[in-house]
PDB file of C-alpha atoms in Angstrom:
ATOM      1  CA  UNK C   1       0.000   0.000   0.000  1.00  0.00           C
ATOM      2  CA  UNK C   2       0.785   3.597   0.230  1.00  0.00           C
ATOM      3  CA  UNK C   3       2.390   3.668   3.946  1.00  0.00           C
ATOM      4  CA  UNK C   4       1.900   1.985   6.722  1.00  0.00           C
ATOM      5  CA  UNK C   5      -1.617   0.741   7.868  1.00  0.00           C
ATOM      6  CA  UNK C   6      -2.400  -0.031  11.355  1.00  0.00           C
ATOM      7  CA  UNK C   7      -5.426  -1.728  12.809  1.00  0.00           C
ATOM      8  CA  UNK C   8      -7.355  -0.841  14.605  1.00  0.00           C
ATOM      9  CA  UNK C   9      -7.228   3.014  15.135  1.00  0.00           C
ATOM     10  CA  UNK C  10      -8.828   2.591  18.732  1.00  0.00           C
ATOM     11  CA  UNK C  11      -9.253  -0.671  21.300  1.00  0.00           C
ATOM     12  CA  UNK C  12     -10.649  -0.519  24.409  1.00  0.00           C
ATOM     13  CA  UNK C  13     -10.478  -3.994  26.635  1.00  0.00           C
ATOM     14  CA  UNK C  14     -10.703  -4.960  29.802  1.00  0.00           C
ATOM     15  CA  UNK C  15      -7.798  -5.887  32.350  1.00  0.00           C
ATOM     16  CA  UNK C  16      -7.346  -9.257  31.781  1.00  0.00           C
ATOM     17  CA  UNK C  17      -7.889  -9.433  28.447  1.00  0.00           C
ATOM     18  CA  UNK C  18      -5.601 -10.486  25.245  1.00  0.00           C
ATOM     19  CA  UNK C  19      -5.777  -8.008  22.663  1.00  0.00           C
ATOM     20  CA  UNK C  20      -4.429  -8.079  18.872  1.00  0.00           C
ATOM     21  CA  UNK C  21      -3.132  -5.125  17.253  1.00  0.00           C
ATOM     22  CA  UNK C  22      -2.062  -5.671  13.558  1.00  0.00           C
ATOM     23  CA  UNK C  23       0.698  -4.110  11.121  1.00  0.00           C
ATOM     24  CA  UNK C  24       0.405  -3.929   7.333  1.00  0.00           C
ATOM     25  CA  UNK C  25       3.792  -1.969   6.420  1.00  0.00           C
ATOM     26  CA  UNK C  26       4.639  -0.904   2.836  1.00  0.00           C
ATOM     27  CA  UNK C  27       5.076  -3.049   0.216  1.00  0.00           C
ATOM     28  CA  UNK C  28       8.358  -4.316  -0.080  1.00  0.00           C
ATOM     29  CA  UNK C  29       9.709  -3.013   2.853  1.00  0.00           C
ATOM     30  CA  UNK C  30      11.692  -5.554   4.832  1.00  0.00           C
ATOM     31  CA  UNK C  31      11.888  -3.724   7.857  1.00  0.00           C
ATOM     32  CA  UNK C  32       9.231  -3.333  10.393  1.00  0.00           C
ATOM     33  CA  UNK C  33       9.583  -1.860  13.633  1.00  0.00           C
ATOM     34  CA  UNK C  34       6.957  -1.801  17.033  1.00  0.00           C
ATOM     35  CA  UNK C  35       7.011   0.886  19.360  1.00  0.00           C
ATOM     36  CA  UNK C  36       4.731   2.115  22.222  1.00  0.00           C
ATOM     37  CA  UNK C  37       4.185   5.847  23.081  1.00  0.00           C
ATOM     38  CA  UNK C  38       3.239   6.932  26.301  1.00  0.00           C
ATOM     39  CA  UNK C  39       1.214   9.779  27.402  1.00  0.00           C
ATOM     40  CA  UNK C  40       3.838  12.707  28.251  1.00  0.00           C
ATOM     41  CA  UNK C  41       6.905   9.899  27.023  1.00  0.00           C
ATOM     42  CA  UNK C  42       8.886   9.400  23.983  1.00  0.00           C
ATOM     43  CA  UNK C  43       8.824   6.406  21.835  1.00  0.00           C
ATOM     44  CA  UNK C  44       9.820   3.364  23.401  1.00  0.00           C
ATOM     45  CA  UNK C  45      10.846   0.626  21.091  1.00  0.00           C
ATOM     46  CA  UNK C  46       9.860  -2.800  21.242  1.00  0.00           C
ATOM     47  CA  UNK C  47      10.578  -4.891  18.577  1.00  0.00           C
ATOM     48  CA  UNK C  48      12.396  -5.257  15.015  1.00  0.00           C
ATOM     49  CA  UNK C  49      11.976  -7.685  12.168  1.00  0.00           C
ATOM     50  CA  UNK C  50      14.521  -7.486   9.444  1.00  0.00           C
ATOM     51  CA  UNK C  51      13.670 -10.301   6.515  1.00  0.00           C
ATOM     52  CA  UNK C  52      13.731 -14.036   7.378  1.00  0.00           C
ATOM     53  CA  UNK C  53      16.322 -12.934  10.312  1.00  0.00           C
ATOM     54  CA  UNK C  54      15.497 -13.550  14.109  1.00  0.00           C
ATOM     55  CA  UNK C  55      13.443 -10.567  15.041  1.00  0.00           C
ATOM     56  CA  UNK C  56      15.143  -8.372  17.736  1.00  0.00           C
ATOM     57  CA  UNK C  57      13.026  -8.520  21.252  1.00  0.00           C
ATOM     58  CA  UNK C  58      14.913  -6.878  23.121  1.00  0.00           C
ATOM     59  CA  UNK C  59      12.448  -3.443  24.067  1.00  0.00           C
ATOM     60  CA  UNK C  60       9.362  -6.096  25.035  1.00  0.00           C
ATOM     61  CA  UNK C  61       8.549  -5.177  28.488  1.00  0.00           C
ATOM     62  CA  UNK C  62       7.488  -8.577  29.503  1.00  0.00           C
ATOM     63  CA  UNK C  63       6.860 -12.061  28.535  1.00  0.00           C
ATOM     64  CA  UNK C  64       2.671 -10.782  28.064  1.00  0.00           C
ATOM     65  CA  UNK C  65       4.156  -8.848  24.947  1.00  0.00           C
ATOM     66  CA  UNK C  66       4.820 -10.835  21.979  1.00  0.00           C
ATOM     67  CA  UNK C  67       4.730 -10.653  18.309  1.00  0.00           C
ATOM     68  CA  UNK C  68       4.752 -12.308  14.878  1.00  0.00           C
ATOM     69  CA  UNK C  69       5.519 -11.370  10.612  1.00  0.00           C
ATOM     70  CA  UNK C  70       4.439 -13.160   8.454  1.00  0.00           C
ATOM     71  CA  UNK C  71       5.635 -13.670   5.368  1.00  0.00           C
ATOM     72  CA  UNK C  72       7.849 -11.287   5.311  1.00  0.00           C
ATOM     73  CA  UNK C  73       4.608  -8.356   5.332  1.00  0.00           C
ATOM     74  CA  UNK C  74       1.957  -8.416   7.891  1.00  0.00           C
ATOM     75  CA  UNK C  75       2.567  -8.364  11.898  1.00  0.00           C
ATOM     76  CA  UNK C  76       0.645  -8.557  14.458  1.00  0.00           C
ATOM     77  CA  UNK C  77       1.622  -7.605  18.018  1.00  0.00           C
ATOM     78  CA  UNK C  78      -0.140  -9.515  21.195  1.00  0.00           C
ATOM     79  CA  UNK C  79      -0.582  -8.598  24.651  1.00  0.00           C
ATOM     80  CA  UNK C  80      -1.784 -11.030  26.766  1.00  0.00           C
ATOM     81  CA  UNK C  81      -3.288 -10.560  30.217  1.00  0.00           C
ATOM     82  CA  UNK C  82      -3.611  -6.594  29.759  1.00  0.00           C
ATOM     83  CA  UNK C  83      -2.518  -4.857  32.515  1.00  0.00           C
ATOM     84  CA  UNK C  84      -4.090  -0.898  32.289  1.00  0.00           C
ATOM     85  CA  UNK C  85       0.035   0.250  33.051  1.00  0.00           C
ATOM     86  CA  UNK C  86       0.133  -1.309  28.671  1.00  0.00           C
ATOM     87  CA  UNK C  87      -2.051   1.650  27.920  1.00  0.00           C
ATOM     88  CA  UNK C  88      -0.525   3.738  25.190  1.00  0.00           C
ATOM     89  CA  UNK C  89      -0.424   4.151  21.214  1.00  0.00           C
ATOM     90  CA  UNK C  90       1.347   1.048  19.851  1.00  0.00           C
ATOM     91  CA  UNK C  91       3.013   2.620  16.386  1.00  0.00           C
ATOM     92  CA  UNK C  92       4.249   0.374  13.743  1.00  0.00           C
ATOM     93  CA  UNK C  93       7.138   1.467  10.875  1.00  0.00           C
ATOM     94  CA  UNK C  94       8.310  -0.094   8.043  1.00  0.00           C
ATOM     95  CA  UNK C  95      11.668   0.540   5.894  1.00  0.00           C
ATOM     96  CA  UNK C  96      13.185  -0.241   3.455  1.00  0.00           C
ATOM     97  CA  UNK C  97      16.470  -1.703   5.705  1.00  0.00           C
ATOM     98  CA  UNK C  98      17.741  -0.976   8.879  1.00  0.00           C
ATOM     99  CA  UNK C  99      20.573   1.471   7.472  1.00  0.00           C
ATOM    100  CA  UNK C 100      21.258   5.027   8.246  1.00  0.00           C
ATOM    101  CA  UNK C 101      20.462   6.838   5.472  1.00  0.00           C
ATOM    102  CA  UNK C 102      16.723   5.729   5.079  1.00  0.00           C
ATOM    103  CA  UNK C 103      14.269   7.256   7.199  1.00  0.00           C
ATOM    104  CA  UNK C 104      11.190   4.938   8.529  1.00  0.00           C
ATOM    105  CA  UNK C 105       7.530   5.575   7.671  1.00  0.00           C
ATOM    106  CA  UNK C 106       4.990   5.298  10.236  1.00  0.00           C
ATOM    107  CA  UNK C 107       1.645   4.346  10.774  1.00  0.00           C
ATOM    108  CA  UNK C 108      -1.566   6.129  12.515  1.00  0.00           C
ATOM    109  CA  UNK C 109      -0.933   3.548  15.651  1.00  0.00           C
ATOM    110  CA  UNK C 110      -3.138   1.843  17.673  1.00  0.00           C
ATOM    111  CA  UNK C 111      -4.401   3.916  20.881  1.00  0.00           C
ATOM    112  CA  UNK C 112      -4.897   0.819  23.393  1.00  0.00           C
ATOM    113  CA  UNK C 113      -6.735   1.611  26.482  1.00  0.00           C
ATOM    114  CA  UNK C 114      -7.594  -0.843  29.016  1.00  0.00           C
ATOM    115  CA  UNK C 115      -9.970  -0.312  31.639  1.00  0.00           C
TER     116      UNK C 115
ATOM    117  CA  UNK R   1      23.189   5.340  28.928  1.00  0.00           C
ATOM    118  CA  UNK R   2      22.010   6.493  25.308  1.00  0.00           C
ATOM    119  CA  UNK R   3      19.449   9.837  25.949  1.00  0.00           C
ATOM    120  CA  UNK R   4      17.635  12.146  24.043  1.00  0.00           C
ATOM    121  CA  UNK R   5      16.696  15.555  25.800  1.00  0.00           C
ATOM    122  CA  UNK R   6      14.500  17.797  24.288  1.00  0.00           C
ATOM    123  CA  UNK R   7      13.961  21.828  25.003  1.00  0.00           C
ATOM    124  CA  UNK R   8      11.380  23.236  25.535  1.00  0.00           C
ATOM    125  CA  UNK R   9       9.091  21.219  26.456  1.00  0.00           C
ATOM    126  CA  UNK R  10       6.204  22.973  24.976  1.00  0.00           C
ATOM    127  CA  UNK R  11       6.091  26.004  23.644  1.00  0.00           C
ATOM    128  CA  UNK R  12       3.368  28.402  21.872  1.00  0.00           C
ATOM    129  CA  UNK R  13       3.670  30.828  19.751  1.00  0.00           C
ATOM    130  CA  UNK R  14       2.097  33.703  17.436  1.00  0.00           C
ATOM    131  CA  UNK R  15       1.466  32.882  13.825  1.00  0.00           C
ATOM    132  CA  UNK R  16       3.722  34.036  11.785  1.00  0.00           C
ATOM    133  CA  UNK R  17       6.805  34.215  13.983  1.00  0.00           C
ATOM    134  CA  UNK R  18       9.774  32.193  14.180  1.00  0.00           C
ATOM    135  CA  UNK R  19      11.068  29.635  16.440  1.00  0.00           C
ATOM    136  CA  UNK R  20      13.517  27.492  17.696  1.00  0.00           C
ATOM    137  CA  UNK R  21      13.253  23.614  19.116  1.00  0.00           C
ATOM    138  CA  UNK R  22      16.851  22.159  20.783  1.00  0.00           C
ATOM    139  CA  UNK R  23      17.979  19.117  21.168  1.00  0.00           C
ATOM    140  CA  UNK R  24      20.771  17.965  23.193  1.00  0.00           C
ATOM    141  CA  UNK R  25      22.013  13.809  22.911  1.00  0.00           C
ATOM    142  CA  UNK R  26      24.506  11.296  24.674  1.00  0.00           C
ATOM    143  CA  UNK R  27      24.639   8.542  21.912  1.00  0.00           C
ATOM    144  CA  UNK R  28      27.096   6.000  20.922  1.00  0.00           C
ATOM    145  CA  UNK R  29      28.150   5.754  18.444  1.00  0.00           C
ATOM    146  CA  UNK R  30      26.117   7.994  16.484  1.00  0.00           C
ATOM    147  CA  UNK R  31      24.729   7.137  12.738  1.00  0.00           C
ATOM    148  CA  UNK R  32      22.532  10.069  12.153  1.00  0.00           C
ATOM    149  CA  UNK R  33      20.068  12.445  13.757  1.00  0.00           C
ATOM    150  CA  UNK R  34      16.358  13.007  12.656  1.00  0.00           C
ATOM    151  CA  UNK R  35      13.436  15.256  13.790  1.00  0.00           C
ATOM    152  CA  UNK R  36      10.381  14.049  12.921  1.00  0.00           C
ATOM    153  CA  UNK R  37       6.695  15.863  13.162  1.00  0.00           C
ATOM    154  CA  UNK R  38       3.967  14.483  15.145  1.00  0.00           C
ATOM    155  CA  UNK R  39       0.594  15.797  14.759  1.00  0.00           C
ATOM    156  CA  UNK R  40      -2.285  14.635  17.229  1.00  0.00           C
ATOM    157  CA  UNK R  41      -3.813  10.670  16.331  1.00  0.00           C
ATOM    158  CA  UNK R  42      -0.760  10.362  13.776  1.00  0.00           C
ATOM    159  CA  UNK R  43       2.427   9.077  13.310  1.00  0.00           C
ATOM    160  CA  UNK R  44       5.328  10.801  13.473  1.00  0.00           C
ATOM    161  CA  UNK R  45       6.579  11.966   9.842  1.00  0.00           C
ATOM    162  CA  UNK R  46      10.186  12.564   8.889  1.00  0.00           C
ATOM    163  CA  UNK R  47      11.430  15.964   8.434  1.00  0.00           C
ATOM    164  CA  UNK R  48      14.796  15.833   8.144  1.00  0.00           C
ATOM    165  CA  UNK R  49      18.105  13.256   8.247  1.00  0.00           C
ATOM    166  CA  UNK R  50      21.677  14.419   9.015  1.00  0.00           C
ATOM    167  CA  UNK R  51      24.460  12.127   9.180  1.00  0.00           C
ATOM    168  CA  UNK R  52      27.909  13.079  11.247  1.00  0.00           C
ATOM    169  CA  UNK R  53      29.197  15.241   8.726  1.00  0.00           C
ATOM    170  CA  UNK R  54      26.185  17.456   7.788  1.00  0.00           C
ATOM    171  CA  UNK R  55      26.039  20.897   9.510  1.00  0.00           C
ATOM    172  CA  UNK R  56      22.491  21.983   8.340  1.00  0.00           C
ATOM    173  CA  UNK R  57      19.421  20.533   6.165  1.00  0.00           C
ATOM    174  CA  UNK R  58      16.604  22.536   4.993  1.00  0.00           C
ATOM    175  CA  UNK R  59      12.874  21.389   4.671  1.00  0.00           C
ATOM    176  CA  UNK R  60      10.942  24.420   3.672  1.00  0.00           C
ATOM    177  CA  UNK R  61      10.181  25.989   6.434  1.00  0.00           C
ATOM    178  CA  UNK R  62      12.210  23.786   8.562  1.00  0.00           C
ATOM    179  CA  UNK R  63      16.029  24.097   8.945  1.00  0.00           C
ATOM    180  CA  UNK R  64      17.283  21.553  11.076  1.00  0.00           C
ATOM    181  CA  UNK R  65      21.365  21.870  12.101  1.00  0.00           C
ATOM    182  CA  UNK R  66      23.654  19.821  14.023  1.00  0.00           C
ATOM    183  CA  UNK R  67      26.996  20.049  15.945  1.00  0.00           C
ATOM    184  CA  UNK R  68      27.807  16.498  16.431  1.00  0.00           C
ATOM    185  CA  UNK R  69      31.173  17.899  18.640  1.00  0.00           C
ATOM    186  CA  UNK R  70      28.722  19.546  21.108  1.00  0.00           C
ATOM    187  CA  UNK R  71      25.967  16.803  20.327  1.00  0.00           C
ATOM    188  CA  UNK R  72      23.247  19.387  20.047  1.00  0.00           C
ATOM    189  CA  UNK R  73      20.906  20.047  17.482  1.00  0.00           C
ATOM    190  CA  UNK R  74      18.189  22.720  16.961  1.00  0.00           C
ATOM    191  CA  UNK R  75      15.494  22.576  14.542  1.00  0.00           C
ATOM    192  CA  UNK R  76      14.014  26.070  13.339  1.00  0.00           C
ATOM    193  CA  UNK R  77      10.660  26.833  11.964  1.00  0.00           C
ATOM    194  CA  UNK R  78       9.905  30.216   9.792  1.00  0.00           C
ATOM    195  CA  UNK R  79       7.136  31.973   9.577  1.00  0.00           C
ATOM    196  CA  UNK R  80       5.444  29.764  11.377  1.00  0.00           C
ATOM    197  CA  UNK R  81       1.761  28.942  10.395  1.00  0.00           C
ATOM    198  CA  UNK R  82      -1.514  27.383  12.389  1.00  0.00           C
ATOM    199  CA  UNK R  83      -0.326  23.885  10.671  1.00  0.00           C
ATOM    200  CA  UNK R  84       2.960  24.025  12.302  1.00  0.00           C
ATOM    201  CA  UNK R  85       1.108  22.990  15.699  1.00  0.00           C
ATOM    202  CA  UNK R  86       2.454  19.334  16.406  1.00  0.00           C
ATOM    203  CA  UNK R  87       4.805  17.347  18.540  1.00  0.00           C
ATOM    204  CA  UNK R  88       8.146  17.799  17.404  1.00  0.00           C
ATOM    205  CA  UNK R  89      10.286  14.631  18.145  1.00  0.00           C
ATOM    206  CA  UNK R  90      14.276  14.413  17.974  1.00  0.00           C
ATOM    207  CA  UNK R  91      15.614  11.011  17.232  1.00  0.00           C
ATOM    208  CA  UNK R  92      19.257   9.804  17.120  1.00  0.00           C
ATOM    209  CA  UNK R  93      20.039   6.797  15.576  1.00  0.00           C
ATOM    210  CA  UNK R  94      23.213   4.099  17.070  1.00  0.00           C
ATOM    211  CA  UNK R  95      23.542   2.589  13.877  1.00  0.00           C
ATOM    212  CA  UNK R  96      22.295  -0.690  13.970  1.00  0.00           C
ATOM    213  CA  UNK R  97      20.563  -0.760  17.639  1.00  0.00           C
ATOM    214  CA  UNK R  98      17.292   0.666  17.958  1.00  0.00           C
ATOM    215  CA  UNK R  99      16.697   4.323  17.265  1.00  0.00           C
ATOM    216  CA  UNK R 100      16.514   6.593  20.555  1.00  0.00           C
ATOM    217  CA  UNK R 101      13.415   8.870  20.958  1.00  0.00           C
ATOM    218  CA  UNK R 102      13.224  12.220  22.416  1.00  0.00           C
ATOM    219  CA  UNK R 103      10.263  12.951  24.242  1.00  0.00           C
ATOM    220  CA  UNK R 104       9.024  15.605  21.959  1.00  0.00           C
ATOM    221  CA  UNK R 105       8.035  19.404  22.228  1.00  0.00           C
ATOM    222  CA  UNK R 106       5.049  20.443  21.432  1.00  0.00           C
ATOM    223  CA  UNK R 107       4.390  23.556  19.454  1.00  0.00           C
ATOM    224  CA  UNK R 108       1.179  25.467  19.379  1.00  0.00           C
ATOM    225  CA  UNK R 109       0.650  27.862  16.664  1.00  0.00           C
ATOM    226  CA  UNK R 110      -1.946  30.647  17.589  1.00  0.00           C
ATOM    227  CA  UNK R 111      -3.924  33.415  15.420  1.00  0.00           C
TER     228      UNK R 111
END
């Protein structure tokens, strides 16, 4: 597509809860990045995927977070067991590769709330 | 540790005038510097890039410079208009670890 398209816009859940929260990143990108944004706090990354390559997990806060690409295109990041401290806009980017000189595009992110 | 800081933290101003956003980083080893533009319910958009050995880059309206020696950067915004209201994020980038966000200033533009 165009740029990046997250899904959806808003979720509300419940504590408790396992929520979804999907990624369609450009076409041909083979980069895709998750990060979560905090009211008042800067981005906070969470996880990379980079091709067929082990996906970097390094920035997931806990073993509730987890998430999946496949094929190479869509991802989809989980939360299991919400907790209302995981509420924040969950932003996805794609790029072309993880080098210096290309900049990442974006999506709309998801604003998660849980009550 | 690898930081961001960002100054001010908000700031409003009068259409039509100028301004300037700072940014101040401890990151190593640095790749490149970006500020990107935030406006409310959207991701953040790319204004500029500067790698180590670029001084200034221009984006319209938007002149963005850095002094990697002093690790500062400042991004400047002319005649500022009632779009210009956003969340202005600095972002330094370690090369191949994840990018480091600052946590933003956010400009309001008034009539």
């Amino acid at each position: 597509g165009a740029g990046v398209s997250q899904s959806p816009s808003n979720k509300v859940t419940e504590k408790g809860k396992d929520v979804e929260l999907r990624c369609d990143p450009i076409s041909g990108h083979t980069a895709l990045y998750w990060y979560r944004q905090s009211l008042g706090q800067g981005l906070e990354f969470l996880i990379y995927f980079q091709g067929n390559s082990a996906p970097d997990k390094s920035g997931l806060p806990s073993d509730r977070f987890s998430a999946e690409r496949t094929g190479g295109s869509v991802s989809t990041l989980t939360i299991q067991r919400t907790q209302q401290e995981d509420s924040a806009v969950y932003l996805c980017a794609s790029s072309l590769e993880r080098q210096a000189s290309y900049g990442y595009t974006f999506g709309s992110g998801t604003r998660l709330t849980v009550v | 540790k690898n930081q961001v800081e960002q100054s001010p933290q908000s700031l409003i101003i009068l259409e039509g005038k100028n301004c300037t956003l700072q940014c101040n980083y401890t990151v190593s080893p640095f790749s490149n510097l970006r500020w990107y533009k935030q406006d409310t319910g959207r991701g953040p958009v790319s204004l500029t890039i500067m790698t180590f050995s670029e001084n200034t880059k221009s984006n319209g309206r938007y002149t963005a410079t850095l002094d990697a020696d002093t690790k500062q950067s400042s991004l400047h915004i002319t005649a500022s208009q009632l779009s210009d209201s956003a969340s202005y994020i600095c972002v330094v980038s370690p090369g191949n670890t994840p990018l480091v966000f600052g946590k933003g200033t956010r400009l309001s533009v008034i009539a």
